[in-house]
CSV table of C-alpha atoms in Angstrom, one decimal:
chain,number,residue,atom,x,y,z
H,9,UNK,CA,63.1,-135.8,70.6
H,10,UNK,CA,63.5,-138.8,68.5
H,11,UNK,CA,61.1,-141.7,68.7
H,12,UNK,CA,61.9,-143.8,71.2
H,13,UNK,CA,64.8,-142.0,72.8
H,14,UNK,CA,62.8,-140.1,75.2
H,15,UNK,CA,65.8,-137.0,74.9
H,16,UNK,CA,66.1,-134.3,72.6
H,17,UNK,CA,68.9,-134.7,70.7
H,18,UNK,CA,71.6,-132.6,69.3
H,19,UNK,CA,70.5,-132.9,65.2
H,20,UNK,CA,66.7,-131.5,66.6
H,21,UNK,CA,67.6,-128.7,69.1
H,22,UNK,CA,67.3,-125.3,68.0
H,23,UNK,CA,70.3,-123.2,68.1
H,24,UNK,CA,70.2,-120.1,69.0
H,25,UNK,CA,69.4,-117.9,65.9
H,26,UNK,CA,66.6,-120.4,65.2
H,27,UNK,CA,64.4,-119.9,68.8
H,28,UNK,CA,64.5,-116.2,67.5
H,29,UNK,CA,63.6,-117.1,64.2
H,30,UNK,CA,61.1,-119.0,65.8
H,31,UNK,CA,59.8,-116.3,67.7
H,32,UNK,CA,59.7,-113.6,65.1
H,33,UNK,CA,57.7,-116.2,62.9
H,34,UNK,CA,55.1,-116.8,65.5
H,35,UNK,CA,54.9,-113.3,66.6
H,36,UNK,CA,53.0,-111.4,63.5
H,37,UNK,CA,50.4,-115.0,63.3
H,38,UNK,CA,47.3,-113.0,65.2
H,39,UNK,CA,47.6,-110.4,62.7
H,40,UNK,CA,48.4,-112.0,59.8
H,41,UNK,CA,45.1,-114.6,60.8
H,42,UNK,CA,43.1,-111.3,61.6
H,43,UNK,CA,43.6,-110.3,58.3
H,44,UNK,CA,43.0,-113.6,56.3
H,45,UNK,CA,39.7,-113.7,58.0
H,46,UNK,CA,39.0,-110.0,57.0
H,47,UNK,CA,39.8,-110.9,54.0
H,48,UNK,CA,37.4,-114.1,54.0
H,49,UNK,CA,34.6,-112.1,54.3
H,50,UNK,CA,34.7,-111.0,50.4
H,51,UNK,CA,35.3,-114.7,49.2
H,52,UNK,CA,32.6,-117.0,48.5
H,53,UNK,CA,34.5,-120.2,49.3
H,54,UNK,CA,36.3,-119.0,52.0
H,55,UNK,CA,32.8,-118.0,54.1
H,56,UNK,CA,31.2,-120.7,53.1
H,57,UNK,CA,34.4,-122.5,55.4
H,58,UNK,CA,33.6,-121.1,58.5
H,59,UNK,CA,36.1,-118.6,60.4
H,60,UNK,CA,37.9,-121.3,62.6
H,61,UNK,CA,38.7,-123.2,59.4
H,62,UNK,CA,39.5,-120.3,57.9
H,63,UNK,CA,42.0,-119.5,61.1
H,64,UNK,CA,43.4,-122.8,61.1
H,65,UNK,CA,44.4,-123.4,57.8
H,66,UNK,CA,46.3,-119.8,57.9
H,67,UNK,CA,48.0,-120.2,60.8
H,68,UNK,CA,49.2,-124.0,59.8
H,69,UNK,CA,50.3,-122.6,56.3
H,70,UNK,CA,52.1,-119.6,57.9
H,71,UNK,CA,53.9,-122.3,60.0
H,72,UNK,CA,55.2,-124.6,57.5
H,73,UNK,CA,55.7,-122.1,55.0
H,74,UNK,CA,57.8,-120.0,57.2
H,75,UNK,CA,59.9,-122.6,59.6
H,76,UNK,CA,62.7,-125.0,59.1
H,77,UNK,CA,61.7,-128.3,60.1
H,78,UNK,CA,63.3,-128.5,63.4
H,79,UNK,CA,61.5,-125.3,64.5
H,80,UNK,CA,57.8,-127.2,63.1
H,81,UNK,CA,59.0,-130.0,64.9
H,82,UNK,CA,59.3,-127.7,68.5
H,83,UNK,CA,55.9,-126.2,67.2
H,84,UNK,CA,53.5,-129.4,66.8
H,85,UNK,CA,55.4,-132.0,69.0
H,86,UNK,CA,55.9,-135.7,69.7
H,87,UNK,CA,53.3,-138.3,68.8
H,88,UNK,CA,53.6,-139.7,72.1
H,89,UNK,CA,54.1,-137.1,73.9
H,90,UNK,CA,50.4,-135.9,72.0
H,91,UNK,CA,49.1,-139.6,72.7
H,92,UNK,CA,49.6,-139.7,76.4
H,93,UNK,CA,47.8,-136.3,76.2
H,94,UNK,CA,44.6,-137.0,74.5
H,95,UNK,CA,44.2,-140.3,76.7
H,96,UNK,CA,44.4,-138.6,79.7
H,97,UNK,CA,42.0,-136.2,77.8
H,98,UNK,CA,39.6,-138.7,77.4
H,99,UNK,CA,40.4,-140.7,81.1
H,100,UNK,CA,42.0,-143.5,80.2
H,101,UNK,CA,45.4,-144.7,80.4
H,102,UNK,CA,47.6,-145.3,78.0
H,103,UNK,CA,48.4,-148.6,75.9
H,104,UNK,CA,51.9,-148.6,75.0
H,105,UNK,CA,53.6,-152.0,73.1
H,106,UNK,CA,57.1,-151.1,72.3
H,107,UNK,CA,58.3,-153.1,69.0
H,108,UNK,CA,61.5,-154.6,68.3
H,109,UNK,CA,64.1,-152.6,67.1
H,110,UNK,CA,62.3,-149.3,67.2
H,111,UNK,CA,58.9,-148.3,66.8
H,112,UNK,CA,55.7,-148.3,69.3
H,113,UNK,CA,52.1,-149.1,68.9
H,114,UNK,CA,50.0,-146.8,70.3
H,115,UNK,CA,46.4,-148.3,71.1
H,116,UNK,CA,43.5,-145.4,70.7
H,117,UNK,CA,40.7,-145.8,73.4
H,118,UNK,CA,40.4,-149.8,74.7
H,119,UNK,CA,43.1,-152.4,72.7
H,120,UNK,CA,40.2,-154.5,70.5
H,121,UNK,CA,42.0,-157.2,68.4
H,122,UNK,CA,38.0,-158.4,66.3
H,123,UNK,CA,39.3,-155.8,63.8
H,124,UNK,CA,42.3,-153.4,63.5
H,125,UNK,CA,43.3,-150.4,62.1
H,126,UNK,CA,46.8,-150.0,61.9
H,127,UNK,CA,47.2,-146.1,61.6
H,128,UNK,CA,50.4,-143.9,60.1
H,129,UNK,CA,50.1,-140.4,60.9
H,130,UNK,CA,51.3,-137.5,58.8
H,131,UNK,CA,54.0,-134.9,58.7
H,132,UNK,CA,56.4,-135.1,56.1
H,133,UNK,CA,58.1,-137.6,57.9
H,134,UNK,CA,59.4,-134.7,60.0
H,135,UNK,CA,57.2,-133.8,63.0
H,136,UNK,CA,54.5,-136.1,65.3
H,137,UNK,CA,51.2,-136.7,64.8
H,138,UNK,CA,48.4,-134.0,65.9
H,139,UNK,CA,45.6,-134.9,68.3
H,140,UNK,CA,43.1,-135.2,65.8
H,141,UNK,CA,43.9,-138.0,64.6
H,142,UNK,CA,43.1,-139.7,68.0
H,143,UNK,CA,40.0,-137.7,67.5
H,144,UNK,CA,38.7,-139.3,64.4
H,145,UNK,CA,39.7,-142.5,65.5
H,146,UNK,CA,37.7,-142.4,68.3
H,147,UNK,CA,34.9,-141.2,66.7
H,148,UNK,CA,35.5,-144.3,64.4
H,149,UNK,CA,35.4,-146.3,66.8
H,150,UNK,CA,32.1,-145.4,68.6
H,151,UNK,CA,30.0,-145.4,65.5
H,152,UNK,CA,31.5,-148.7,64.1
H,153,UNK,CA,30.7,-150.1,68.1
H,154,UNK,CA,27.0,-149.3,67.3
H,155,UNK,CA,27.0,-151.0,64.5
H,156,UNK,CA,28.4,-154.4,66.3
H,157,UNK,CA,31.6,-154.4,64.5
H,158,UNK,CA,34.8,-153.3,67.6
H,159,UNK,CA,37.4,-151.5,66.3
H,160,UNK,CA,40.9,-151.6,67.8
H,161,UNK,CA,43.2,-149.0,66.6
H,162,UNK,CA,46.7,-148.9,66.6
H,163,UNK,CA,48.9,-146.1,65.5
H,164,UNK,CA,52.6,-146.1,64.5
H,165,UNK,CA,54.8,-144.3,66.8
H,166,UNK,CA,57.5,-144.2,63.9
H,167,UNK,CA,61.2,-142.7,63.5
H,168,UNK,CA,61.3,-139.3,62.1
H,169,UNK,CA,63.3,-138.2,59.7
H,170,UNK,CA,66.5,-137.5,60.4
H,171,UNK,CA,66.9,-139.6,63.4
H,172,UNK,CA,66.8,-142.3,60.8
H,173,UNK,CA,66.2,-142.6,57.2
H,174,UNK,CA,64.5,-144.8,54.5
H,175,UNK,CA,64.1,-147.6,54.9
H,176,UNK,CA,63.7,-147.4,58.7
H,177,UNK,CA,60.1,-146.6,58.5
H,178,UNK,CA,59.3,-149.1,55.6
H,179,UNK,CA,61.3,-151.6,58.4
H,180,UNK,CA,59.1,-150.4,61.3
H,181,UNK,CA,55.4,-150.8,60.1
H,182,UNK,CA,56.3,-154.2,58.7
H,183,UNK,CA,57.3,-155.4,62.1
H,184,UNK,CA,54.1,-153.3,63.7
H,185,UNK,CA,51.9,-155.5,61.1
H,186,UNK,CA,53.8,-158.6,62.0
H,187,UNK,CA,53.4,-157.4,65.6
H,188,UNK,CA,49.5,-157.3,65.4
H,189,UNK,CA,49.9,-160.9,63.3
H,190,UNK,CA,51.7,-162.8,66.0
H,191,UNK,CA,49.5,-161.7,68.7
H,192,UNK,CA,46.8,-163.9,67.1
H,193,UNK,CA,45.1,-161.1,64.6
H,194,UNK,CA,44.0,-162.0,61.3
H,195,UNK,CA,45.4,-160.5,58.0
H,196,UNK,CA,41.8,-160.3,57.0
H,197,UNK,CA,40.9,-158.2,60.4
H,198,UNK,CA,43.5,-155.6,59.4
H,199,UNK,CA,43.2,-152.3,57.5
H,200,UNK,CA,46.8,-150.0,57.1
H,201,UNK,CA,45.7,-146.4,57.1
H,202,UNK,CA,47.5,-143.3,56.7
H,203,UNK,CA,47.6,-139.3,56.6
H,204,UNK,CA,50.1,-137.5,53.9
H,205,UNK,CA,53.2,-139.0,54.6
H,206,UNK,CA,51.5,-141.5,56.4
H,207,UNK,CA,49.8,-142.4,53.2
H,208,UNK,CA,53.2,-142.6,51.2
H,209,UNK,CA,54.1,-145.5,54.7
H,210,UNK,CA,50.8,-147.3,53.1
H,211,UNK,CA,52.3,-146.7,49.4
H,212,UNK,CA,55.6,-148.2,50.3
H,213,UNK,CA,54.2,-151.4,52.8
H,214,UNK,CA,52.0,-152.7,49.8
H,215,UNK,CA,55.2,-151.9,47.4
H,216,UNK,CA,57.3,-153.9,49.7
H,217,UNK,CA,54.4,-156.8,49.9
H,218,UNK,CA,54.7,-156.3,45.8
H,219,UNK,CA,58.2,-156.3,45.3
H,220,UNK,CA,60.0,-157.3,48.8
H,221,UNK,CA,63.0,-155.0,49.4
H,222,UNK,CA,66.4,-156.7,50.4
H,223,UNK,CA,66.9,-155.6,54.4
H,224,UNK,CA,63.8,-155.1,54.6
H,225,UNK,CA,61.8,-158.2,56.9
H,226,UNK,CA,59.4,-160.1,54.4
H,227,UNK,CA,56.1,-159.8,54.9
H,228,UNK,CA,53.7,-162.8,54.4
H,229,UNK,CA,50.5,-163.0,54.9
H,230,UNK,CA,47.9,-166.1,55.2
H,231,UNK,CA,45.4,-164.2,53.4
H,232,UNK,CA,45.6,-160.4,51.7
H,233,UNK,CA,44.5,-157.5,54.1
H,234,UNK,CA,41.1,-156.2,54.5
H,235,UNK,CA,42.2,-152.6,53.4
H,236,UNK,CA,44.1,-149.5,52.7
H,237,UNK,CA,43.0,-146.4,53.2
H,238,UNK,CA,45.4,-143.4,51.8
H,239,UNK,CA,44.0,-139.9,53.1
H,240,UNK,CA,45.9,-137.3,51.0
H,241,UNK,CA,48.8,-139.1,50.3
H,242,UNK,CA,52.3,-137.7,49.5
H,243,UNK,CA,52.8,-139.1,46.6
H,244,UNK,CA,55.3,-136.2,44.9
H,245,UNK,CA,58.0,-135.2,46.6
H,246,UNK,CA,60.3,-133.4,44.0
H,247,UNK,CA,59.1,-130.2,42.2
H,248,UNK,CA,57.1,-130.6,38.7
H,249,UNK,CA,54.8,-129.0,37.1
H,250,UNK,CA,51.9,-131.0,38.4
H,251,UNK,CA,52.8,-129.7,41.9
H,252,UNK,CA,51.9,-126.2,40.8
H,253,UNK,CA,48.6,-126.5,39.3
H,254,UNK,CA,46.1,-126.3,41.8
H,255,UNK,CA,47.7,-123.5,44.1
H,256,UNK,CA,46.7,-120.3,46.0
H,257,UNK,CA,43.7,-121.6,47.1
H,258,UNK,CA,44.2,-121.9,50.2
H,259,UNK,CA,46.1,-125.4,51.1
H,260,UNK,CA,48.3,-125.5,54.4
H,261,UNK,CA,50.7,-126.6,52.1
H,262,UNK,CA,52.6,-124.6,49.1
H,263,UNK,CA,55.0,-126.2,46.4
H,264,UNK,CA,58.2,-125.0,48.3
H,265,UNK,CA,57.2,-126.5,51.7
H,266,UNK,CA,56.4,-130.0,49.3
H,267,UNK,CA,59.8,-129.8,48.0
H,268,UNK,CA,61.9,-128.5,51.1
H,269,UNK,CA,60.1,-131.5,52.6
H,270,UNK,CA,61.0,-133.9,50.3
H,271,UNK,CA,64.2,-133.0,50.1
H,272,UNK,CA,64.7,-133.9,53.5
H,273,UNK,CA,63.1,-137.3,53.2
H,274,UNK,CA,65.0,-137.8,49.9
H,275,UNK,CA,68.5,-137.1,50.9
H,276,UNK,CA,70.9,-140.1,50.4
H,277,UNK,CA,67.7,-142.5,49.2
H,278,UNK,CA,68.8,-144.7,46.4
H,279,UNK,CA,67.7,-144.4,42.9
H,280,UNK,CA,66.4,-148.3,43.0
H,281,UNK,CA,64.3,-147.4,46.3
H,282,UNK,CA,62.4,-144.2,45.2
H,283,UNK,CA,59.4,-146.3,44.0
H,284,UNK,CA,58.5,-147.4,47.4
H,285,UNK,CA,58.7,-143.4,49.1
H,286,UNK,CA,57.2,-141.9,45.8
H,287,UNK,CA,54.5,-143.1,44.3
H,288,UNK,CA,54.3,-141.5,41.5
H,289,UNK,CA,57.8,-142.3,40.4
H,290,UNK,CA,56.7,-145.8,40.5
H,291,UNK,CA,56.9,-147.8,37.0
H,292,UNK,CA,53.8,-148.4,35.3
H,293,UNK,CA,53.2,-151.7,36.2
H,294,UNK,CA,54.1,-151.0,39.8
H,295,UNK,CA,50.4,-152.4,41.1
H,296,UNK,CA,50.2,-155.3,38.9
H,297,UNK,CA,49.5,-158.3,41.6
H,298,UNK,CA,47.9,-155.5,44.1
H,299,UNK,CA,44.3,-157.1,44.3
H,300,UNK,CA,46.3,-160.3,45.8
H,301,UNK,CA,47.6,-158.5,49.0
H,302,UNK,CA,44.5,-156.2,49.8
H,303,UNK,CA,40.9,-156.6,49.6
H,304,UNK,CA,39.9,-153.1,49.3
H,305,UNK,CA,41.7,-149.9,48.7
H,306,UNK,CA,40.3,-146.3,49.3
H,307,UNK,CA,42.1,-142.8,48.2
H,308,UNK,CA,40.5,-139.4,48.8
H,309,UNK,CA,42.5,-136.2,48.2
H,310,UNK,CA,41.4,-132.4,48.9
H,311,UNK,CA,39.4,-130.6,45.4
H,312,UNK,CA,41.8,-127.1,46.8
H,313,UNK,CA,45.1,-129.0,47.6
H,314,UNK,CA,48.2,-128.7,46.0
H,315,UNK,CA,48.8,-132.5,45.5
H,316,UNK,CA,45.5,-132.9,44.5
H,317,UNK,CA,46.4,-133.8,40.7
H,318,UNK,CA,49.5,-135.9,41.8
H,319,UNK,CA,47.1,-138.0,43.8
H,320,UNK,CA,44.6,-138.3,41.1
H,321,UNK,CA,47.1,-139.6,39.3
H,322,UNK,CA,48.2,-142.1,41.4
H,323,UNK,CA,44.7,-143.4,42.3
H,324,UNK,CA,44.2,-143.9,38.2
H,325,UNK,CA,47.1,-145.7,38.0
H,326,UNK,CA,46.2,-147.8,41.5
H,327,UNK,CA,42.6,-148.6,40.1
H,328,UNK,CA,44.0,-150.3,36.1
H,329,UNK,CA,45.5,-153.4,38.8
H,330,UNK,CA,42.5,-153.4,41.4
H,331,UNK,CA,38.7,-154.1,41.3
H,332,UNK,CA,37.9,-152.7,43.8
H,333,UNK,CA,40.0,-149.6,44.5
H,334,UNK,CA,38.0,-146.4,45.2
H,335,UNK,CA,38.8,-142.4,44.9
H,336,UNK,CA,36.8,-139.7,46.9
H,337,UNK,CA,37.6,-136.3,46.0
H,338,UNK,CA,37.1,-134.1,49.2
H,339,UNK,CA,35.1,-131.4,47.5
H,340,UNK,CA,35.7,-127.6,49.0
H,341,UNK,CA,38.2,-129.2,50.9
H,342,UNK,CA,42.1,-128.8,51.5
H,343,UNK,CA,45.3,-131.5,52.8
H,344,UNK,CA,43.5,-134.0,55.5
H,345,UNK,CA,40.8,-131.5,55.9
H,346,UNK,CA,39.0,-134.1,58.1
H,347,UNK,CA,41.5,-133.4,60.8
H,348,UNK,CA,41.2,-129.8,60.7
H,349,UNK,CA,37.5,-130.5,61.1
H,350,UNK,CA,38.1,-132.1,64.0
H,351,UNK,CA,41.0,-129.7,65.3
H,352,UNK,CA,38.6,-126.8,64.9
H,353,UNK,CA,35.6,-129.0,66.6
H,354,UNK,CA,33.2,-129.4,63.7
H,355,UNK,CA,33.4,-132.7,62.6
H,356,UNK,CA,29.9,-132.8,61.9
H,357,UNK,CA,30.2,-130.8,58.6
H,358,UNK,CA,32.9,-133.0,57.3
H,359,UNK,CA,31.6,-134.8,54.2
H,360,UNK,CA,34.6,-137.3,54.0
H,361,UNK,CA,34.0,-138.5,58.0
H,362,UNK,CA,31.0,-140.3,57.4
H,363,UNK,CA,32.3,-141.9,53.4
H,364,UNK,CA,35.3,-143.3,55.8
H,365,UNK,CA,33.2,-144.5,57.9
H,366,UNK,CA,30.7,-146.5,55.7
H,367,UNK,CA,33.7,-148.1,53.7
H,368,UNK,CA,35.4,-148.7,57.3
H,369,UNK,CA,31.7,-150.4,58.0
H,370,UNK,CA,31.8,-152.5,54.0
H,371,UNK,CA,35.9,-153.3,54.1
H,372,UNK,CA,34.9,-155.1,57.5
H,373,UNK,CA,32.3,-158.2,57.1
């Protein structure tokens, strides 16, 4: 199903050799979890995670390690198709504002407009959003309620890759901004967030507010935003060595899934527009006027995932051109681990939850 569209269409269906190859992939997962957790029990750091993260993180690795993307994409879904779900989990109904051209903005609890969180989910560009994000947005929400400061949130029903390619989603979270601008919402009451992939959509907008891209709608603000907030962002997308020195311990994500990924997102992208998907291919002075278009800028990255180095890296490089750019390394933790806290139900041992929130709480005055 491509965003939008509401039909599956031919480039996503699975052919016939793939729903069996789908089907003989999922087939050995109870054992193959069984024994990771057996396993667990004789490692340190994988007790000290708890047997459903344990479980989860070996049954999401298995996936993407094992499946083409089309066959991922069958496995976790639409993002609205997940949306609609979790609001009628929660008993409301859903807050749907298409965009022009493509694109929708999907409102999480009750549409507030006193501050905004603009939200781009993960997935390699490939496959929806889960439900957890919902989940810690909500949760966001409540405790930032309590504290007298509404939070609307908003998240970016984007096209997937390859129903359209770069720059389409560069194109469709600067009209979502402008969106949220025109309906009367300051540039100062809005922070871009992002998961992964959704992290590399917040990499490219502030590239584009940097260094506009021609076809791409020029974005101008009236005053910079109040923040960006980059959750494990993909920020390598081609193999190198850096992508291989923090592995085998026990990411969702290996160095082949990184680069079959990429490869995907990659295909046909100019040379010239590489710095706005990849941002560590960026030049050096990439950032230089970054402090002018954003307020406040927060990074975090898992201590056990494979792109942890990559994003270090970036973040260093983010930090020389703004004062008040921040980096949180997640420690014990793997890719968006606060989403597989709350997928697994324990978001109360989440040490990254409650440093979102507090900088969620200080980015809005």
């Amino acid at each position: 199903m491509a965003s939008g569209s509401g039909q599956v269409l031919p480039r996503n269906r699975l052919s016939a050799s793939e729903k069996v190859g789908l089907v003989l992939n999922l087939l050995p997962i109870p054992i193959v979890v069984s024994w990771t957790l057996l396993k667990s029990v004789f490692s340190n750091s994988a007790r000290s995670k708890g047997w459903r993260r344990v479980a989860f993180n070996q049954f999401c690795f298995w996936v993407f390690s094992r499946l083409n993307r089309r066959q991922v994409r069958v496995v976790f879904g639409e993002t609205l198709d997940t949306y609609n779900g979790f609001m009628k989990s929660i008993k409301m109904e859903p807050l749907v504002e298409e965009l022009d051209g493509s694109g929708r903005l999907l409102w999480v609890g009750p549409k507030r407009t006193e501050h905004v969180a603009l939200y781009f989910h993960g997935g390699g560009f490939l496959f929806g959003g889960l439900d957890a994000v919902p989940k810690l947005w909500i949760h966001m929400q409540d405790n930032l309620k309590q504290r007298g400061k509404p939070l609307g949130v908003a998240l970016l029903n984007y096209t997937l890759v390859p129903d359209a390619t770069f720059p389409t989603t560069l194109k469709e979270s600067v009209i979502a901004i402008q969106h949220l601008i025109d309906s009367g919402i300051k540039p100062e009451n809005i922070i871009i967030a992002g998961d992964s992939a959704g992290g590399a959509m917040v990499h490219g907008l502030l590239s584009h507010m940097l260094h506009p891209l021609d076809g791409i709608p020029e974005l101008k603000l009236s005053a910079p935003l109040a923040g960006a907030y980059l959750m494990s962002p993909w920020v390598i997308m081609r193999d190198g060595k850096i992508l291989h020195d923090n592995v085998n311990r026990g990411d969702i994500l290996d160095p082949p899934t990184v680069v079959y990924w990429g490869a995907k997102v990659l295909k046909d992208v100019p040379a010239e527009a590489i710095p706005y998907l990849e941002g560590t291919r960026a030049p050096s002075n990439w950032f230089e006027g970054i402090d002018k278009v954003v307020k406040h800028i927060l990074i975090s990255a898992g201590e056990e995932e494979v792109l942890r180095d990559s994003i270090v890296s970036y973040a260093k490089t983010v930090e020389k051109f703004h004062p008040d750019a921040a980096f949180y390394m997640d420690e014990g933790c793997i890719h968006v681990e606060p989403f597989i806290f709350f997928a697994v139900g324990q978001p109360d041992r989440a040490k990254l939850i409650p440093f979102i929130l507090e900088w969620l709480d200080k980015t809005f005055l």
